[in-house]
GROMACS .gro file of C-alpha atoms in nm:
model
   80
    1PRO     CA    1  -0.993  -2.520   0.514
    2GLN     CA    2  -1.199  -2.254   0.655
    3THR     CA    3  -0.966  -2.157   0.915
    4SER     CA    4  -0.708  -2.096   0.643
    5SER     CA    5  -0.952  -1.860   0.477
    6LEU     CA    6  -1.037  -1.695   0.790
    7HIS     CA    7  -0.675  -1.627   0.828
    8GLU     CA    8  -0.630  -1.498   0.480
    9TYR     CA    9  -0.919  -1.280   0.510
   10LYS     CA   10  -0.788  -1.117   0.843
   11TYR     CA   11  -0.426  -1.086   0.692
   12LYS     CA   12  -0.589  -0.885   0.403
   13ILE     CA   13  -0.813  -0.669   0.615
   14HIS     CA   14  -0.502  -0.586   0.831
   15MET     CA   15  -0.316  -0.492   0.531
   16TYR     CA   16  -0.578  -0.216   0.401
   17TYR     CA   17  -0.566  -0.085   0.765
   18VAL     CA   18  -0.175  -0.057   0.733
   19ILE     CA   19  -0.152   0.080   0.392
   20TYR     CA   20  -0.467   0.347   0.466
   21ASN     CA   21  -0.278   0.437   0.782
   22TYR     CA   22   0.034   0.509   0.571
   23PHE     CA   23  -0.157   0.735   0.329
   24LEU     CA   24  -0.307   0.921   0.632
   25PHE     CA   25   0.030   0.968   0.807
   26CYS     CA   26   0.142   1.130   0.467
   27LEU     CA   27  -0.167   1.355   0.479
   28ARG     CA   28  -0.115   1.469   0.842
   29SER     CA   29   0.265   1.521   0.788
   30GLN     CA   30   0.137   1.805   0.547
   31GLN     CA   31   0.234   1.591   0.221
   32ALA     CA   32  -0.122   1.558   0.112
   33ASP     CA   33   0.022   1.409  -0.192
   34ILE     CA   34  -0.080   1.062  -0.292
   35ASN     CA   35   0.278   0.978  -0.408
   36CYS     CA   36   0.457   1.048  -0.076
   37THR     CA   37   0.728   0.807  -0.004
   38ASP     CA   38   0.881   0.658   0.329
   39LEU     CA   39   1.252   0.670   0.415
   40LEU     CA   40   1.323   0.362   0.152
   41GLY     CA   41   1.140   0.594  -0.091
   42ASN     CA   42   0.821   0.360  -0.136
   43THR     CA   43   0.506   0.502  -0.212
   44PRO     CA   44   0.163   0.398  -0.105
   45LEU     CA   45   0.116   0.226  -0.437
   46HIS     CA   46   0.478   0.025  -0.373
   47CYS     CA   47   0.345  -0.086  -0.033
   48ALA     CA   48   0.018  -0.189  -0.180
   49ALA     CA   49   0.203  -0.382  -0.457
   50TYR     CA   50   0.426  -0.541  -0.246
   51ARG     CA   51   0.162  -0.698  -0.005
   52GLY     CA   52  -0.013  -0.838  -0.301
   53GLN     CA   53  -0.318  -0.577  -0.223
   54ARG     CA   54  -0.421  -0.544  -0.600
   55GLN     CA   55  -0.789  -0.388  -0.527
   56CYS     CA   56  -0.590  -0.120  -0.295
   57ALA     CA   57  -0.317  -0.058  -0.589
   58LEU     CA   58  -0.598  -0.021  -0.849
   59LYS     CA   59  -0.785   0.230  -0.616
   60LEU     CA   60  -0.475   0.441  -0.572
   61LEU     CA   61  -0.372   0.429  -0.962
   62LYS     CA   62  -0.742   0.574  -1.017
   63SER     CA   63  -0.686   0.811  -0.751
   64GLY     CA   64  -0.383   0.967  -0.921
   65ALA     CA   65  -0.086   0.714  -0.794
   66SER     CA   66   0.217   0.756  -1.030
   67PRO     CA   67   0.297   0.382  -1.168
   68SER     CA   68   0.654   0.538  -1.285
   69ILE     CA   69   0.778   0.621  -0.939
   70ASN     CA   70   1.089   0.428  -0.853
   71ASN     CA   71   1.195   0.382  -0.474
   72LYS     CA   72   1.574   0.414  -0.325
   73GLN     CA   73   1.622   0.060  -0.497
   74GLY     CA   74   1.528   0.187  -0.844
   75MET     CA   75   1.218  -0.027  -0.839
   76THR     CA   76   0.856   0.053  -0.940
   77HIS     CA   77   0.546  -0.106  -0.790
   78THR     CA   78   0.555  -0.378  -1.088
   79LEU     CA   79   0.898  -0.491  -0.962
   80LEU     CA   80   0.796  -0.561  -0.625
   0.00000   0.00000   0.00000
């Protein structure tokens, strides 16, 4: 059971790292926009929601991320 918790913790840390780096990529590509999108139309909020990163999604929303943006499949973050 403890090993499972450790793996879950490591996974969550990894996901925060991935989402953080995605946002940095947007900033570095001169799209200093919290609602920047990838090739599939996903924003950092979409990515956080898809990966179940509730705290990260809440921070993005508090920082001005739009909850109404659809990706190229027509999905908002709440549908992921």
